mmCIF file of C-alpha atoms in Angstrom:
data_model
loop_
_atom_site.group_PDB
_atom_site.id
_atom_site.type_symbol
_atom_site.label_atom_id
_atom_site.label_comp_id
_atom_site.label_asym_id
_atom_site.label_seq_id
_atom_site.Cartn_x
_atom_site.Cartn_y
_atom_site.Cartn_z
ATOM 1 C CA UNK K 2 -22.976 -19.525 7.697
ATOM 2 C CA UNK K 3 -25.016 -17.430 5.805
ATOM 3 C CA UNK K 4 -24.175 -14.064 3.504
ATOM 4 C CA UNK K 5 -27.281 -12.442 5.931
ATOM 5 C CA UNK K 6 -25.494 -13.187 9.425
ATOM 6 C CA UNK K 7 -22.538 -11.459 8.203
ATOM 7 C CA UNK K 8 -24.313 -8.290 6.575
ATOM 8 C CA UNK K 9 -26.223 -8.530 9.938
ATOM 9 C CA UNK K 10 -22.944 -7.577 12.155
ATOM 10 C CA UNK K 11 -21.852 -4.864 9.859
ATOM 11 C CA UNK K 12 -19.032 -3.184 10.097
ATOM 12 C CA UNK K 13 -17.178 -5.906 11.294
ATOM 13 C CA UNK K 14 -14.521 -6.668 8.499
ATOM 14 C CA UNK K 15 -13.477 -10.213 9.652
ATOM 15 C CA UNK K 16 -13.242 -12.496 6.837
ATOM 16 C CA UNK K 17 -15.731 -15.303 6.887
ATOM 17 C CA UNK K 18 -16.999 -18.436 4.546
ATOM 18 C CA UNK K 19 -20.214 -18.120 3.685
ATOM 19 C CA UNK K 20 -22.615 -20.285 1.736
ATOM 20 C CA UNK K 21 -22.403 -19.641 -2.022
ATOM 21 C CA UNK K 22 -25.297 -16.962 -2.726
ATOM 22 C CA UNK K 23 -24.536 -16.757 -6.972
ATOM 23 C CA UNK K 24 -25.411 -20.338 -8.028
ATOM 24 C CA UNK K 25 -21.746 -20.629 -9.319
ATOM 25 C CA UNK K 26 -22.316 -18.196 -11.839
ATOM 26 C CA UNK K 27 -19.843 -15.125 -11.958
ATOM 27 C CA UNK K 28 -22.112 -11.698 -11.578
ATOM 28 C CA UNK K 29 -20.631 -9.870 -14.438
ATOM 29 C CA UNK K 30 -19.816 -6.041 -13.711
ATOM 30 C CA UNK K 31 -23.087 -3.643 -14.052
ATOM 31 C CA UNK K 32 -25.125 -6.902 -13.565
ATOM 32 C CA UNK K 33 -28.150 -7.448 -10.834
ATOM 33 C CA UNK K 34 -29.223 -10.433 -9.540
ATOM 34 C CA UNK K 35 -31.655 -10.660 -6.615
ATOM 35 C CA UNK K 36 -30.744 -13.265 -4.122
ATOM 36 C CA UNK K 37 -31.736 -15.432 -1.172
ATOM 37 C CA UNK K 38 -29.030 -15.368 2.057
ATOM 38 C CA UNK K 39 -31.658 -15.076 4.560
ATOM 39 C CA UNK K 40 -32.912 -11.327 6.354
ATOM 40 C CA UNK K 41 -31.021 -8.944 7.502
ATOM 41 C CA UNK K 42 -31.738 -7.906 11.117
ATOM 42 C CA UNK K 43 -30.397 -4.461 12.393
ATOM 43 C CA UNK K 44 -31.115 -2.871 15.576
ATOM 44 C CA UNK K 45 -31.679 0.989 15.699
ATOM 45 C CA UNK K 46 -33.433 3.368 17.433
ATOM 46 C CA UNK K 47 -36.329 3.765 16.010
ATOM 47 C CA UNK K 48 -37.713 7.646 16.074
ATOM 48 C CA UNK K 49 -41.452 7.010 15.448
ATOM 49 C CA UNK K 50 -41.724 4.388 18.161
ATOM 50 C CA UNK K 51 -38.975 6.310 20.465
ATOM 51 C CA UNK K 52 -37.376 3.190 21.873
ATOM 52 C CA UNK K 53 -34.657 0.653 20.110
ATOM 53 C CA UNK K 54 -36.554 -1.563 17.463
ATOM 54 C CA UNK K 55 -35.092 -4.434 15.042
ATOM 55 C CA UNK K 56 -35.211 -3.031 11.252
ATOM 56 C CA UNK K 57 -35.311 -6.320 9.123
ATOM 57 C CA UNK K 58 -35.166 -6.748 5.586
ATOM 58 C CA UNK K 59 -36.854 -8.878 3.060
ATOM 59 C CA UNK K 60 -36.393 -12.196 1.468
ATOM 60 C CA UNK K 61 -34.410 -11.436 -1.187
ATOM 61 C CA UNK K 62 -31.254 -8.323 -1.645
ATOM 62 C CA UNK K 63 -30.685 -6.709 -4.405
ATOM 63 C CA UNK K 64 -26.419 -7.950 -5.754
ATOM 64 C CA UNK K 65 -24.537 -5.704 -8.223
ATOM 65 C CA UNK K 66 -21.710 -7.480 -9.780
ATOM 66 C CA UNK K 67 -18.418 -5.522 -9.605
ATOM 67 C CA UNK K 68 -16.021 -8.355 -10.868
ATOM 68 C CA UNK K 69 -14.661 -11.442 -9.828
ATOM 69 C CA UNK K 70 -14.381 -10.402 -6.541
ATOM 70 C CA UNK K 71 -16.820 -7.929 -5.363
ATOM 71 C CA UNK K 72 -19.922 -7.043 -5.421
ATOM 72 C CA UNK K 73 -22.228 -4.677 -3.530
ATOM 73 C CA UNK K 74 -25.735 -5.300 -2.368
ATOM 74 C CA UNK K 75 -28.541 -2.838 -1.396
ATOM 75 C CA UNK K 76 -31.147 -3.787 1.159
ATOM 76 C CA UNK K 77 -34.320 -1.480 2.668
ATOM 77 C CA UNK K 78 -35.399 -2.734 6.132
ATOM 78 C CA UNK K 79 -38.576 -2.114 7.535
ATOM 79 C CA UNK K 80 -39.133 -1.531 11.549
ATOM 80 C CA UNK K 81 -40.910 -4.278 12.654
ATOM 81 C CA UNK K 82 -43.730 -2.434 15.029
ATOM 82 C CA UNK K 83 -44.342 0.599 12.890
ATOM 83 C CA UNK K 84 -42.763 -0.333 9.160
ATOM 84 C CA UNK K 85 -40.262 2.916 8.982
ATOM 85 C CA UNK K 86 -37.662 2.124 6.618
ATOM 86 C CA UNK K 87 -34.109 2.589 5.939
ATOM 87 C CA UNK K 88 -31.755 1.623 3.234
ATOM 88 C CA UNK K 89 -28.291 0.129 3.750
ATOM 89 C CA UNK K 90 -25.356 -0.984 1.500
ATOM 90 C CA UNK K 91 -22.475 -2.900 1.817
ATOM 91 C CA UNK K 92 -19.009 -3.432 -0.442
ATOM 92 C CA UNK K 93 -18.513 -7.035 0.006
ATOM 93 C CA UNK K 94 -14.972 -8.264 -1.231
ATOM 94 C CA UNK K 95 -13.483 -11.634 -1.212
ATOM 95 C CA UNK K 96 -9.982 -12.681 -1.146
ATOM 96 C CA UNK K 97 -11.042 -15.745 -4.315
ATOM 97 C CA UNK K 98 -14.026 -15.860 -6.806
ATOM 98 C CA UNK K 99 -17.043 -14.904 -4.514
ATOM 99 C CA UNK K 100 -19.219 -16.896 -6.762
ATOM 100 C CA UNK K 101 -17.480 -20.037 -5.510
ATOM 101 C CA UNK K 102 -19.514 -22.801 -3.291
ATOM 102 C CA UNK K 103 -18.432 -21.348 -0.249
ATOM 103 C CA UNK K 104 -16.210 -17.979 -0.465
ATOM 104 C CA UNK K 105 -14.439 -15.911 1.754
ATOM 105 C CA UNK K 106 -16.212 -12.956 2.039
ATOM 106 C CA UNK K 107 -15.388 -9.413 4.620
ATOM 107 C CA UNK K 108 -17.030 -6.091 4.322
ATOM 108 C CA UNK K 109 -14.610 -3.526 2.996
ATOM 109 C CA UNK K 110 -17.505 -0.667 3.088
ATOM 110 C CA UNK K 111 -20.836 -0.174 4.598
ATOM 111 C CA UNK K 112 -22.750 3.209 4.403
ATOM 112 C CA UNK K 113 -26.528 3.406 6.236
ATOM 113 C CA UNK K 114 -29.128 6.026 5.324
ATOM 114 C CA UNK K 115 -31.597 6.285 8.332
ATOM 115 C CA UNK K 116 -32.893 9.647 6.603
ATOM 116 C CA UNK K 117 -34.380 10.943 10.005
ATOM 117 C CA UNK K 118 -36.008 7.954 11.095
ATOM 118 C CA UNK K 119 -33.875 5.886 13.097
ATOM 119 C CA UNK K 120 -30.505 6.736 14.838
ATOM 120 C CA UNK K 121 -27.768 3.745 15.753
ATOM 121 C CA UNK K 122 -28.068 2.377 19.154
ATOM 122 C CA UNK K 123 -24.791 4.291 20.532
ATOM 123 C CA UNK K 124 -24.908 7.285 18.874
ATOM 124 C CA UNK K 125 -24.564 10.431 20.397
ATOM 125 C CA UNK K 126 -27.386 12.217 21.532
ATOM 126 C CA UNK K 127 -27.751 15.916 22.449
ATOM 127 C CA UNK K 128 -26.976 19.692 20.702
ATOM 128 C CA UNK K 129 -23.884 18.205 18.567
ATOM 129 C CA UNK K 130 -25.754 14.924 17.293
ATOM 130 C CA UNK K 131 -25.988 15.870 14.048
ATOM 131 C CA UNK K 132 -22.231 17.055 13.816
ATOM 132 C CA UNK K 133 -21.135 13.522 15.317
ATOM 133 C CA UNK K 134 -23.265 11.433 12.609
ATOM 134 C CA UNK K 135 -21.896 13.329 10.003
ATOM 135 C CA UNK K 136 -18.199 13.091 11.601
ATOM 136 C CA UNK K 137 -19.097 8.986 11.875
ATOM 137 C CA UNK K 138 -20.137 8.556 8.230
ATOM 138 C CA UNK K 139 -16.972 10.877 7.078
ATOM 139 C CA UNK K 140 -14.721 8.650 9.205
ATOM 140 C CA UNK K 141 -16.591 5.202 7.710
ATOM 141 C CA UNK K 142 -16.512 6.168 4.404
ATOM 142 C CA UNK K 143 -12.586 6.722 4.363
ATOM 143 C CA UNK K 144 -12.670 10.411 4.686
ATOM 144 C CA UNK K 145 -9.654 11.313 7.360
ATOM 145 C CA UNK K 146 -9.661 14.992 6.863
ATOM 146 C CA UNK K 147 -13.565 15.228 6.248
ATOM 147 C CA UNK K 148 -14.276 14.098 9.782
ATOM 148 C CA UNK K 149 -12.035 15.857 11.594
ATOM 149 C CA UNK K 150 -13.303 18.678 9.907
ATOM 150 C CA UNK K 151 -16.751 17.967 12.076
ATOM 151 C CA UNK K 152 -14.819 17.482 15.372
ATOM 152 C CA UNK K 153 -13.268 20.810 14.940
ATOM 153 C CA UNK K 154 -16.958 22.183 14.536
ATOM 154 C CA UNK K 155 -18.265 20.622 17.452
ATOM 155 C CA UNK K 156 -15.405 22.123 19.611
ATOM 156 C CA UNK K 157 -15.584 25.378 18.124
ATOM 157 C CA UNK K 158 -19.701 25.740 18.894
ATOM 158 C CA UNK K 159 -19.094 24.516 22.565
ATOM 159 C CA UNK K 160 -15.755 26.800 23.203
ATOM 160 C CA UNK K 161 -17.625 29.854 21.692
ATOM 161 C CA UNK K 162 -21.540 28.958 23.528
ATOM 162 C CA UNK K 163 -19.636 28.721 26.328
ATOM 163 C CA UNK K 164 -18.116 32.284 25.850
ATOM 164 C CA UNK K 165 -21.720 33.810 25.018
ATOM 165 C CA UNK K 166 -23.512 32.291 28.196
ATOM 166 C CA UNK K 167 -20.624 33.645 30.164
ATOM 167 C CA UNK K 168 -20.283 37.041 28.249
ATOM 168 C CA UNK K 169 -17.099 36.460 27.733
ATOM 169 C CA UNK K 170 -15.816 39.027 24.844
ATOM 170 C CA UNK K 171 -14.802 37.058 21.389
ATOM 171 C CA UNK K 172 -14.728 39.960 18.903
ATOM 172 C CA UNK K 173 -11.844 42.287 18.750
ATOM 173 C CA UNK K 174 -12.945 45.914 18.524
ATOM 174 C CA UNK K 175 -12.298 46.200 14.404
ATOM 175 C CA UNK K 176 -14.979 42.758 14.649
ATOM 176 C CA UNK K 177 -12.686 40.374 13.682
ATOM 177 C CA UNK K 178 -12.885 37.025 15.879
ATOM 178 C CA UNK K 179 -10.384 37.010 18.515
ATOM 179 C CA UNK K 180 -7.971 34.084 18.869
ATOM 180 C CA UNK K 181 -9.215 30.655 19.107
ATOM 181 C CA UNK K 182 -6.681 29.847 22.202
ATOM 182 C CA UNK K 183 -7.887 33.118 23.698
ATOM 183 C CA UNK K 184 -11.263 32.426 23.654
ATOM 184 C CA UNK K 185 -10.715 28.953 24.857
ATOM 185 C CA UNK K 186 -8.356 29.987 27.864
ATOM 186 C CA UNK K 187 -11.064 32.369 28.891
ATOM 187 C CA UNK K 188 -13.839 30.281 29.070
ATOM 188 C CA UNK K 189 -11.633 27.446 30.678
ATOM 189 C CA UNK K 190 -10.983 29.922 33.047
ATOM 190 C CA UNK K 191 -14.957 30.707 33.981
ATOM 191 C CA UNK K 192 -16.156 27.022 33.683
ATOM 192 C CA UNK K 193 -13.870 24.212 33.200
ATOM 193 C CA UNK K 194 -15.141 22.471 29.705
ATOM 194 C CA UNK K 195 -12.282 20.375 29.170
ATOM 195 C CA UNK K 196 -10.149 18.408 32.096
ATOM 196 C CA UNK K 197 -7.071 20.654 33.529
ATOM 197 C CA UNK K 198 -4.228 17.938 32.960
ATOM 198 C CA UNK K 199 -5.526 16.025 29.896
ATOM 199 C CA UNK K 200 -2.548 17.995 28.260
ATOM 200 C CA UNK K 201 0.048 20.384 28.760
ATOM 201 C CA UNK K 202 -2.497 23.421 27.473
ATOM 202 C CA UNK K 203 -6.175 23.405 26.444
ATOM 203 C CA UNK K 204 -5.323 24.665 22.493
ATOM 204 C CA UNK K 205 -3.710 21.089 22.219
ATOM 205 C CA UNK K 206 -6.558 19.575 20.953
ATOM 206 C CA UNK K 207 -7.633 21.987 18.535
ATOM 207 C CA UNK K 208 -4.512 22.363 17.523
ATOM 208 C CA UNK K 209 -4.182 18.680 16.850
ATOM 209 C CA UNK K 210 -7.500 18.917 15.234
ATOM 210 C CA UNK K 211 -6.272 21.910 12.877
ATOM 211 C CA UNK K 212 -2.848 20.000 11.916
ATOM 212 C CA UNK K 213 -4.903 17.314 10.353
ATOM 213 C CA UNK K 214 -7.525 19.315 8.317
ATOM 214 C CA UNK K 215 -4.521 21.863 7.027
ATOM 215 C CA UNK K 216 -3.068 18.604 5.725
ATOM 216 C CA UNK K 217 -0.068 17.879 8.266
ATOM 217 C CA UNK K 218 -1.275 14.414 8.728
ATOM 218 C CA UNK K 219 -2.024 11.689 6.430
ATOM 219 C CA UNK K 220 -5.525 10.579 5.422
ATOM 220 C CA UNK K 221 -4.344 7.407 6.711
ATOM 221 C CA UNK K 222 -2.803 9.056 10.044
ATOM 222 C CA UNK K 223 -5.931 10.963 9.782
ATOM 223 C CA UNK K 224 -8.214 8.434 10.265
ATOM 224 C CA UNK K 225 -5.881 6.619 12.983
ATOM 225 C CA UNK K 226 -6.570 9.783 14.944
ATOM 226 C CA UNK K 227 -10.254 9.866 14.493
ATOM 227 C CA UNK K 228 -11.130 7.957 17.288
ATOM 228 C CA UNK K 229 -9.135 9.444 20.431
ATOM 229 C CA UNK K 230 -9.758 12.726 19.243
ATOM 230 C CA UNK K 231 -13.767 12.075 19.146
ATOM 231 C CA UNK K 232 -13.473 10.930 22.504
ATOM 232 C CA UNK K 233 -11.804 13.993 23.572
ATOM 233 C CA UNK K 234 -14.364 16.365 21.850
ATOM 234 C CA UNK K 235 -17.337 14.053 23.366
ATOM 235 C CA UNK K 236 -15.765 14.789 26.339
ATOM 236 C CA UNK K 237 -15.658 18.049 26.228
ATOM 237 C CA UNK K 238 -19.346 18.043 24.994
ATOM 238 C CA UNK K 239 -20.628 16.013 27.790
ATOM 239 C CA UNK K 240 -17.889 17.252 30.657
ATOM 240 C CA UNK K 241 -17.052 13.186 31.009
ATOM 241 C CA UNK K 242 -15.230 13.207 33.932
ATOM 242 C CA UNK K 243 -13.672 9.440 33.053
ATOM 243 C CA UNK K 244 -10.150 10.214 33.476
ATOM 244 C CA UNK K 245 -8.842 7.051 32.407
ATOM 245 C CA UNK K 246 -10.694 6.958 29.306
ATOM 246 C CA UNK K 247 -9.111 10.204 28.494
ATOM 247 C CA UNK K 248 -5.700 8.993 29.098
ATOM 248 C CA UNK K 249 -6.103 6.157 26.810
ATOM 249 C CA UNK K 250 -7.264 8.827 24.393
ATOM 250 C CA UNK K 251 -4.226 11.224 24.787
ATOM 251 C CA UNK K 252 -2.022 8.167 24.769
ATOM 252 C CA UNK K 253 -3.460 6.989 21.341
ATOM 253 C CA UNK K 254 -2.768 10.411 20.275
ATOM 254 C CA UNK K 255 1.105 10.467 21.171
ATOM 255 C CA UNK K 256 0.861 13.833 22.966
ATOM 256 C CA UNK K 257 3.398 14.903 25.591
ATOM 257 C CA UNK K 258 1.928 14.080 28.820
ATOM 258 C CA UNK K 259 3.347 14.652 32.628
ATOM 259 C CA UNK K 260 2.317 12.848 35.228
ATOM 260 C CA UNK K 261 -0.419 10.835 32.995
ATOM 261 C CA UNK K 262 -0.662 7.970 35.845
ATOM 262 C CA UNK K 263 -2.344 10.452 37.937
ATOM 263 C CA UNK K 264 -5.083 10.957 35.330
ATOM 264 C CA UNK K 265 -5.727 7.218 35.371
ATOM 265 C CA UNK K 266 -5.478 6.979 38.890
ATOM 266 C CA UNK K 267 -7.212 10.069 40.430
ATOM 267 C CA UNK K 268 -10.386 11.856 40.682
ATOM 268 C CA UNK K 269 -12.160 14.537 38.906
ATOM 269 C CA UNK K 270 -9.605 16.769 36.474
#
């Protein structure tokens, strides 16, 4: 298989042989070398066309040597109806010398820049898009905290637009914000934004989402958590009325839960 199939199906981080792509020469550190592993085809959504487009890349990558076992590459692909570009990179690592015949490769990192003119295939779309991007590339780039930091955000803008299409008071009378759970219980209270039993009380999310940005969980725990609580706050965003992809959420989550089988098996929250 070819270094290009594998760049192709980024982020996947299964480990794979590839056909040698350095000649058998060690890439010293700080060193470039262009080479030949086949194109690079990603699809995105391409935002000068308006509909999903492949983005493919050029004969030959640019390879930056980073020892004897990793090295990173750079690649620009190119729309293939209207030329747009985009740049992506990827932290290759290998588990032997990844100048061998036929290494073991994975990708340990992969970071895109679509710089406004493309947007991945399921991404989020709407008010809180560009919130949810940033949260993704936080979450990608090892950055626990840092993307929980945007969930919090997103919940925070909804709870409190909410409030102001409802007139719902959220100053105190010296102009000082009034509670978050306050807030939140009121506007729960006018229009349901989040489901009713997804947890014991509404503040449980943003609580959980507080705990990990004030440094009660891990980065590591952090970034376990990243992915239940984004469905939660998409679901909240979009008023998903999936119950069972909720409970799977809260269950993830470890949160204290009665009567969860009659999220998973009932109707509307």
């Amino acid at each position: 298989m070819r270094l290009s199939k594998l760049l192709s199906d980024a982020p996947a981080a299964a480990t794979m042989q590839v056909d040698g792509f350095l000649d058998g020469r060690a890439l010293k550190w700080g060193k470039h070398k262009r080479i030949k592993v086949g194109k690079v085809l990603r699809n995105f959504h391409c935002r000068t066309c308006d509909t999903q487009r492949t983005f493919v890349s050029g004969d030959e990558l640019s390879c930056l040597g980073l020892g004897d076992n990793q090295i990173s590459i750079d690649a620009t692909l190119q729309c293939i109806e209207c030329q747009s570009s985009v740049e992506i990179w990827f932290l290759i690592g290998s588990n032997g010398d990844i100048s061998g015949v036929a290494p073991e490769v994975r990708i340990e990192r992969y970071t895109e820049n679509l710089r406004d003119r493309a947007d991945r295939i399921d991404s989020h779309r709407g008010p809180f898009s560009d919130l949810v991007k940033r949260a993704q590339l936080a979450y990608e780039n090892q950055l626990g905290a840092g993307s929980i930091v945007y969930l919090r955000k997103i919940f925070e803008l909804v709870t409190f637009g909410v409030a102001e299409i409802a007139e719902i008071e959220t100053k105190k009378n010296n102009g000082n914000n009034q509670p978050f759970a306050l807030v939140l219980q009121q506007v729960n209270e006018v229009r349901n934004i989040i489901p009713r039993r997804f947890s014991s009380d509404g503040y449980q999310l943003f609580r959980e989402l507080s705990n990990i940005i004030h440094g009660e969980s891990s980065e590591e725990e952090a970034l376990q958590k990243y992915k239940p609580c984004l469905q939660l706050v998409l679901g909240v965003v979009d008023e998903v009325s999936r119950d069972n992809e909720y409970a799977r959420a809260i269950e993830e989550l470890g949160w204290n839960v009665e009567n969860i089988s009659e999220i998973t098996g009932g109707g509307v929250a």
